[in-house]
Short mmCIF file of C-alpha atoms and ligand atoms in Angstrom, two decimals:
data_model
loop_
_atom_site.label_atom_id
_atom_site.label_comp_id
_atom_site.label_asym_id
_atom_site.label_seq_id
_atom_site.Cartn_x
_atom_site.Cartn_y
_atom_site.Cartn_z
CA UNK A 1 0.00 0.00 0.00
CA UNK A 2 1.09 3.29 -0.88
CA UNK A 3 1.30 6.45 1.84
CA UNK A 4 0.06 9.61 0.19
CA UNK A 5 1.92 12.48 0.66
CA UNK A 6 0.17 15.26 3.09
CA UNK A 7 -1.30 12.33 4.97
CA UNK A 8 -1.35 12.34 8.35
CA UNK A 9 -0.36 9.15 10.79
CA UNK A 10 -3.36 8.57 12.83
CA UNK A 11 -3.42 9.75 15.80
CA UNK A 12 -1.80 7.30 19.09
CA UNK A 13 -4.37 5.32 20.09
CA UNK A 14 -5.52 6.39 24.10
CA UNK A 15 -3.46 4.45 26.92
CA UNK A 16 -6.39 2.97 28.35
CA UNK A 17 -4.62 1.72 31.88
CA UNK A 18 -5.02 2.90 34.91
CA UNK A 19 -3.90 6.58 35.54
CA UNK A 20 -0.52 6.39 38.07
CA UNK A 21 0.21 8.78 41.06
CA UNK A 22 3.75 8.34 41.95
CA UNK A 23 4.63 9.44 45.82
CA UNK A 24 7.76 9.93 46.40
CA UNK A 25 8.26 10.05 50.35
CA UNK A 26 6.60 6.98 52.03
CA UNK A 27 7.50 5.78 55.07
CA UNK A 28 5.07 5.36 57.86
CA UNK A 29 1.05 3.91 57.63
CA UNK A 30 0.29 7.31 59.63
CA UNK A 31 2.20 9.35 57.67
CA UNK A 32 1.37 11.57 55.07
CA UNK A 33 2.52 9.68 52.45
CA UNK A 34 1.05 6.84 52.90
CA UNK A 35 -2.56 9.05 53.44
CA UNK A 36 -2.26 10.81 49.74
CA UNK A 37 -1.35 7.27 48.09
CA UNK A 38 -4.22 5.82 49.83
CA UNK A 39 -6.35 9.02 48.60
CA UNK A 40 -5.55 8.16 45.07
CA UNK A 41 -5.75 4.60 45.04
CA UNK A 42 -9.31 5.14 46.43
CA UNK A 43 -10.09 7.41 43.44
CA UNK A 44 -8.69 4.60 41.37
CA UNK A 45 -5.23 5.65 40.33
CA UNK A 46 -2.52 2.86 40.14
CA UNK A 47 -0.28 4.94 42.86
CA UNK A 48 4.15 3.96 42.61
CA UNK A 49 5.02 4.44 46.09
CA UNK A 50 8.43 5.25 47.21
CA UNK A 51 11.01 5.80 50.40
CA UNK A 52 14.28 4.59 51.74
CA UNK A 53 12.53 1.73 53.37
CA UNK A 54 11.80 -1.34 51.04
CA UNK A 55 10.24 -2.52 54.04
CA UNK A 56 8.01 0.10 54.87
CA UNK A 57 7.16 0.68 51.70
CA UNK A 58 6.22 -2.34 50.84
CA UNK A 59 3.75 -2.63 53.56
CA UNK A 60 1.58 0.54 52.79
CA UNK A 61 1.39 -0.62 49.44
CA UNK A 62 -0.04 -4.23 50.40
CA UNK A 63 -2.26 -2.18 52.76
CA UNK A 64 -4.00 -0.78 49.39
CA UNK A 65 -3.85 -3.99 47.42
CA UNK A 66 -5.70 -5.65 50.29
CA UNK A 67 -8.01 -2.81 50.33
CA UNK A 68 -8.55 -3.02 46.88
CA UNK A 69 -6.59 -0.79 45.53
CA UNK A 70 -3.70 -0.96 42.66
CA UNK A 71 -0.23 -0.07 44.41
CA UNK A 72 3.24 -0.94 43.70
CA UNK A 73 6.29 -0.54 46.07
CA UNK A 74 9.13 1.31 44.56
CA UNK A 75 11.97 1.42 46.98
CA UNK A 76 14.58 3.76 46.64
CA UNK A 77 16.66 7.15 47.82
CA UNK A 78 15.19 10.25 45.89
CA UNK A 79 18.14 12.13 46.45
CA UNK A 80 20.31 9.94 44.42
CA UNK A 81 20.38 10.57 40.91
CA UNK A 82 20.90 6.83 40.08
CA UNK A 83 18.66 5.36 42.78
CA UNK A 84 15.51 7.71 41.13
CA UNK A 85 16.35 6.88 37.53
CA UNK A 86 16.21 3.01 38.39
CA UNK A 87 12.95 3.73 40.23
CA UNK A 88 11.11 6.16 37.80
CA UNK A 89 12.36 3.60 34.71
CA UNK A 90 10.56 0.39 37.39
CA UNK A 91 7.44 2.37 37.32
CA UNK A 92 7.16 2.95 33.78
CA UNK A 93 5.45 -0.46 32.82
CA UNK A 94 2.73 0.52 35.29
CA UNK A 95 0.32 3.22 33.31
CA UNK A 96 0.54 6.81 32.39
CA UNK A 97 1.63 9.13 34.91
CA UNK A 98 -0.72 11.86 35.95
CA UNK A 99 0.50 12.81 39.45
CA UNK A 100 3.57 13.26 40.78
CA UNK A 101 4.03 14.30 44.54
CA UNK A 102 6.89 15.13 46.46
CA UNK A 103 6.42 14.91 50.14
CA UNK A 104 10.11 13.87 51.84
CA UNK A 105 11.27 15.51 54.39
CA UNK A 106 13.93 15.26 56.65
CA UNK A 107 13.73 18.15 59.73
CA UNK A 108 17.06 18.54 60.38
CA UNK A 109 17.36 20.91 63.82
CA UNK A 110 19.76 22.95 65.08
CA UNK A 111 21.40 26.90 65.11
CA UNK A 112 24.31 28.05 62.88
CA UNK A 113 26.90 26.99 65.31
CA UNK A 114 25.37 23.47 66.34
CA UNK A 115 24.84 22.29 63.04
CA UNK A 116 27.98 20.50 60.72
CA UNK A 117 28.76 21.48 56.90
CA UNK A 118 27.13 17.83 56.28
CA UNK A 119 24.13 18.27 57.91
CA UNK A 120 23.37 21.43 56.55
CA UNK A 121 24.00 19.75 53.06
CA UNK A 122 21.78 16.48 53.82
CA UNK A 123 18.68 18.63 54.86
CA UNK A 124 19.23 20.52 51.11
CA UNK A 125 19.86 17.21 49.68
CA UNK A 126 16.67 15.86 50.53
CA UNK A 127 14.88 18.53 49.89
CA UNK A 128 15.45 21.29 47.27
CA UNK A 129 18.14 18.89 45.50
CA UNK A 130 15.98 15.68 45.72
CA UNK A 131 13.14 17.82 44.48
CA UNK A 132 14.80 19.50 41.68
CA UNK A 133 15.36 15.62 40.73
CA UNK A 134 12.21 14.06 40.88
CA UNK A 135 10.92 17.08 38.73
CA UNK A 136 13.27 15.84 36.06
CA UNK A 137 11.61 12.58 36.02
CA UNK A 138 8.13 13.50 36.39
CA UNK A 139 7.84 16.20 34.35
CA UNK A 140 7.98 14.47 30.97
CA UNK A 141 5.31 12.47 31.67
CA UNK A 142 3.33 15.09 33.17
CA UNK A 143 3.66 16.90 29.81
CA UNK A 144 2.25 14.29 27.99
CA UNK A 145 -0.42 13.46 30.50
CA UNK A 146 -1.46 17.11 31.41
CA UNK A 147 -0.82 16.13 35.12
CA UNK A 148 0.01 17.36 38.91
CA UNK A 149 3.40 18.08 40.14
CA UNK A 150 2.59 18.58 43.76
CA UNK A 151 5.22 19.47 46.54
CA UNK A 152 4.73 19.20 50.72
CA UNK A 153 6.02 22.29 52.38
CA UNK A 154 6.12 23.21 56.36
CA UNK A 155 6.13 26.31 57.88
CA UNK A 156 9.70 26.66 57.08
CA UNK A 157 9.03 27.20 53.62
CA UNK A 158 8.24 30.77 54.52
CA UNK A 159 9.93 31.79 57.66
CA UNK A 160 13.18 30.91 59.29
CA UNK A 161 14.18 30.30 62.74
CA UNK A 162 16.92 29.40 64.51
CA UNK A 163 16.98 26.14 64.91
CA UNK A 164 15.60 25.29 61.57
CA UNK A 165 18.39 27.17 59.73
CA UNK A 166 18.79 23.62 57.64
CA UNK A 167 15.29 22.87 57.19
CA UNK A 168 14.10 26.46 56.33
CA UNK A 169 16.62 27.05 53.98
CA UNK A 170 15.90 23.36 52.32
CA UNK A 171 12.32 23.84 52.45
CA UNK A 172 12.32 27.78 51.18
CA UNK A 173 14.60 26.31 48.33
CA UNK A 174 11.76 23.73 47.55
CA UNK A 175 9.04 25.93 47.47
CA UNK A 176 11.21 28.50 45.26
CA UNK A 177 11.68 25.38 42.93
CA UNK A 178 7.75 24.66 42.44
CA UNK A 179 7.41 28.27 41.81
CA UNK A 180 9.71 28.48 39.18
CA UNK A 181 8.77 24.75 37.55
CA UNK A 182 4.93 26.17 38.13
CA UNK A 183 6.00 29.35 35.78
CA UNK A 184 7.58 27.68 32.99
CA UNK A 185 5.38 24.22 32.88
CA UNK A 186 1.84 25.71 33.85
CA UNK A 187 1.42 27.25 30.11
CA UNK A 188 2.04 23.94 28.87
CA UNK A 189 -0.86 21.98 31.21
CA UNK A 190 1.62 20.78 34.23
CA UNK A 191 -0.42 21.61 37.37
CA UNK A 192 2.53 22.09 40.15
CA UNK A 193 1.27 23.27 43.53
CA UNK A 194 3.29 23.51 46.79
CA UNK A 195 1.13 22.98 49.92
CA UNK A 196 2.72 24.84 53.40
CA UNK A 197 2.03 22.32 55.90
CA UNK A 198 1.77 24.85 58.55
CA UNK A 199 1.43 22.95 61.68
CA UNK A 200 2.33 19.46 63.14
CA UNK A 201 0.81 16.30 61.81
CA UNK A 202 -0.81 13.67 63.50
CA UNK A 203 1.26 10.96 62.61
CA UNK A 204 4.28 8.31 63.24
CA UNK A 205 7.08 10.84 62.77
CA UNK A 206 5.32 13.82 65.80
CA UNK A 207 4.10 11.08 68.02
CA UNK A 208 8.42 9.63 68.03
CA UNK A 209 10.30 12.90 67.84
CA UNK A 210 8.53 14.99 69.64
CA UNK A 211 5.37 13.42 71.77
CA UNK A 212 4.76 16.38 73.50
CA UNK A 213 3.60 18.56 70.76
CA UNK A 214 1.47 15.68 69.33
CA UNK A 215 -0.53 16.32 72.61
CA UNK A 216 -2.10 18.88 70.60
CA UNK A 217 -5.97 18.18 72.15
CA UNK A 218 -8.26 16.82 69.05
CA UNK A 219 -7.73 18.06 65.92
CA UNK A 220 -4.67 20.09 67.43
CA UNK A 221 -2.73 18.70 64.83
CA UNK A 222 -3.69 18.27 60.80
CA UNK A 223 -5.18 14.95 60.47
CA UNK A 224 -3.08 13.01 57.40
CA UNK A 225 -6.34 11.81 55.33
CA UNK A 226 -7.58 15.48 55.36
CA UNK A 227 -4.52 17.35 54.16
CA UNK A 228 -4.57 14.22 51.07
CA UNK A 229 -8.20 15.05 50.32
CA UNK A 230 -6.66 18.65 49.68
CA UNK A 231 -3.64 17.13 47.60
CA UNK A 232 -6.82 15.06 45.46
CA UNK A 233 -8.98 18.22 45.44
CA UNK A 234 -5.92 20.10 43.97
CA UNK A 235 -5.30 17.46 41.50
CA UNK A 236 -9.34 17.84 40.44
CA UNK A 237 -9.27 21.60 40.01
CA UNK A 238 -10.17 22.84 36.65
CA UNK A 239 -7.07 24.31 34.80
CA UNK A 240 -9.18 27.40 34.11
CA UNK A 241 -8.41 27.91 38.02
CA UNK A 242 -5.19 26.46 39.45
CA UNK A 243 -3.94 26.75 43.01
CA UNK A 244 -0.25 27.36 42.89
CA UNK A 245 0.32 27.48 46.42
CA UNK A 246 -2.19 27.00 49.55
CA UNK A 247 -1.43 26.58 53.25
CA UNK A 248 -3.46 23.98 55.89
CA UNK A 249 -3.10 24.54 59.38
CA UNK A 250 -5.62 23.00 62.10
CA UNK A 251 -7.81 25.50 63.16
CA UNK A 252 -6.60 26.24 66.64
CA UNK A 253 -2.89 26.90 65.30
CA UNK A 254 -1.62 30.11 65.39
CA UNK A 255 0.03 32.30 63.13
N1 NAP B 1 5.42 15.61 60.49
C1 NAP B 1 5.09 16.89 60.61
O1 NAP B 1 4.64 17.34 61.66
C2 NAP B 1 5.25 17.82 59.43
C3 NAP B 1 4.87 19.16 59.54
C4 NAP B 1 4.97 20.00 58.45
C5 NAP B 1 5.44 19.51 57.23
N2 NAP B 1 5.81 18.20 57.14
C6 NAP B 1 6.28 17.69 55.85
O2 NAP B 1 5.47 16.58 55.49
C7 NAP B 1 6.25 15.63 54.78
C8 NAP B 1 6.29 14.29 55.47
O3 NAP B 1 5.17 14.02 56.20
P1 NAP B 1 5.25 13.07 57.51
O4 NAP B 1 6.04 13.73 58.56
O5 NAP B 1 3.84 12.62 57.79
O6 NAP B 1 6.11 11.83 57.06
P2 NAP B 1 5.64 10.63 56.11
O7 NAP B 1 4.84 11.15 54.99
O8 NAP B 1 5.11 9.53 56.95
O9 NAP B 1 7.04 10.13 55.63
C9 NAP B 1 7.83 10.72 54.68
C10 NAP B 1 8.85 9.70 54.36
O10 NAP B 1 9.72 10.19 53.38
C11 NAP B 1 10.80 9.31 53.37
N3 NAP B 1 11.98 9.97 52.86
C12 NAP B 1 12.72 10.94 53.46
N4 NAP B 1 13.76 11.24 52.71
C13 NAP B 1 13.69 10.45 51.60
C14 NAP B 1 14.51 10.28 50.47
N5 NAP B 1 15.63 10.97 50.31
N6 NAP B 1 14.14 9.37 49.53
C15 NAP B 1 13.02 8.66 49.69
N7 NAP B 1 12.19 8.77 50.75
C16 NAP B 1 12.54 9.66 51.69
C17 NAP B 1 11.02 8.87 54.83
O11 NAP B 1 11.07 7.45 54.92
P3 NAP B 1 12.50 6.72 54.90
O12 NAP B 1 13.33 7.38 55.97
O13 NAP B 1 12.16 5.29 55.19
O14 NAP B 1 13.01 6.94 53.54
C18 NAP B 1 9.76 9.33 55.53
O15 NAP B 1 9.20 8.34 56.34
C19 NAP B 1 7.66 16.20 54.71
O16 NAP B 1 7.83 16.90 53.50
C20 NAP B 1 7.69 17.15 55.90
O17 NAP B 1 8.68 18.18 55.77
C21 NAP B 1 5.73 17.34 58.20
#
């Protein structure tokens, strides 16, 4: 058969599997992570979960299978250009990828003078740098999907203190990276929002490092499955009216 010239290829047929959320940042069952994978799986997304601990890991994501959900356990360091390339190449076979959400975190305390050079550069690491990667492997996908890039902040994103001189700086970094990814791959139908976390959440992490402020009195601090309805809503909106940035705090936080 003979090809015209002036015709057209048809167009790709649809990929009819299963929309993927990848969530990069899993560690606990009362975590945050774990809540937002759980949110999408429920909305029927195939979610790619990932965090340092195969373990871990491995265990939210038969949580969701047993559930009845569709969730594979991608273990792997997101601040390692190698480790993510393995892991984002693993998760390929799975579907199209239509959200992408970076919630790790590592809360690295202490002043100017307490801290070492190498602390100061794992709390960046982890954050802005390990960011800055998973964009990279996201955001093709995304471009083709139309997807959401969505990034967990903390109070630290906005203000500094002294003995979050690490974390702020990472976390400040971070949000300066969504803003700028937001501006140059919003015109072309990325969503990327960064959510300020501003308060303590009521999960693993609080109730081990610090069980005193997860004495917070009920709803003191944010409940996990709330703040991931907000990371689905966000994912939902209509792009005729994008959130690029929104903060949760419970209501009897101040600020
Ligand atoms: N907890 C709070 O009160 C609070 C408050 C404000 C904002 N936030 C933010 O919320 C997010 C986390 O929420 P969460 O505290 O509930 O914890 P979470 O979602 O239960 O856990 C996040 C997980 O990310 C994993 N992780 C850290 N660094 C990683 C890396 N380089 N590569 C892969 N995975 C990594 C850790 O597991 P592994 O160590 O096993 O890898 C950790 O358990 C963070 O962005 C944090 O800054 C937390």
């Amino acid at each position: 058969m003979s090809v015209e010239h002036g015709t057209k290829a048809p167009p790709a047929p649809a990929d009819s599997r299963p929309k993927v959320a990848w969530i990069a940042g899993v560690g606990a069952a009362a975590g945050l992570g774990a809540a937002v994978a759980r949110r999408f799986a429920a909305a029927g997304l195939t979610v790619a979960l990932t965090g340092r601990t195969g373990e871990r890991v491995r265990a939210v994501a038969a949580q969701i299978v047993a559930a009845g959900g569709r969730a594979g356990a991608f273990p792997g360091d997101v601040s390692s250009v190698d480790e993510l390339r393995r892991v984002a190449v693993g998760l390929r076979p799975l579907g199209p990828l239509h959200v992408a959400v970076f919630n790790a975190g590592n809360a690295v305390r202490g002043t100017a003078l307490e801290l070492t050079p190498e602390q100061f550069e794992s709390a960046w690491r982890g954050s802005t740098y390990a960011g800055f990667l998973f964009a990279r492997e996201a955001l093709p996908s995304l471009l083709a999907s139309g997807g959401s890039l969505l990034f967990t902040g903390a109070t630290a994103s906005l203000r500094g203190r002294g003995a979050f001189v690490a974390f702020a700086a990472a976390k400040a970094g971070l949000r300066s990276l969504a803003q700028s990814i937001a501006r140059e791959y919003g015109p072309r139908g990325v969503h990327v929002a960064h959510v300020v976390i501003d308060g303590g959440i009521d999960g693993e992490r609080l109730r081990t490092s610090a069980p005193r402020t997860a004495e917070a009195g009920a709803d003191g601090l944010l409940d996990p499955e709330a703040i991931a309805e907000t990371y689905w809503q966000l994912h939902q909106q209509h792009r005729s009216a994008w959130t690029q940035e929104l903060d949760l705090r419970p209501y009897k936080e101040s600020f």
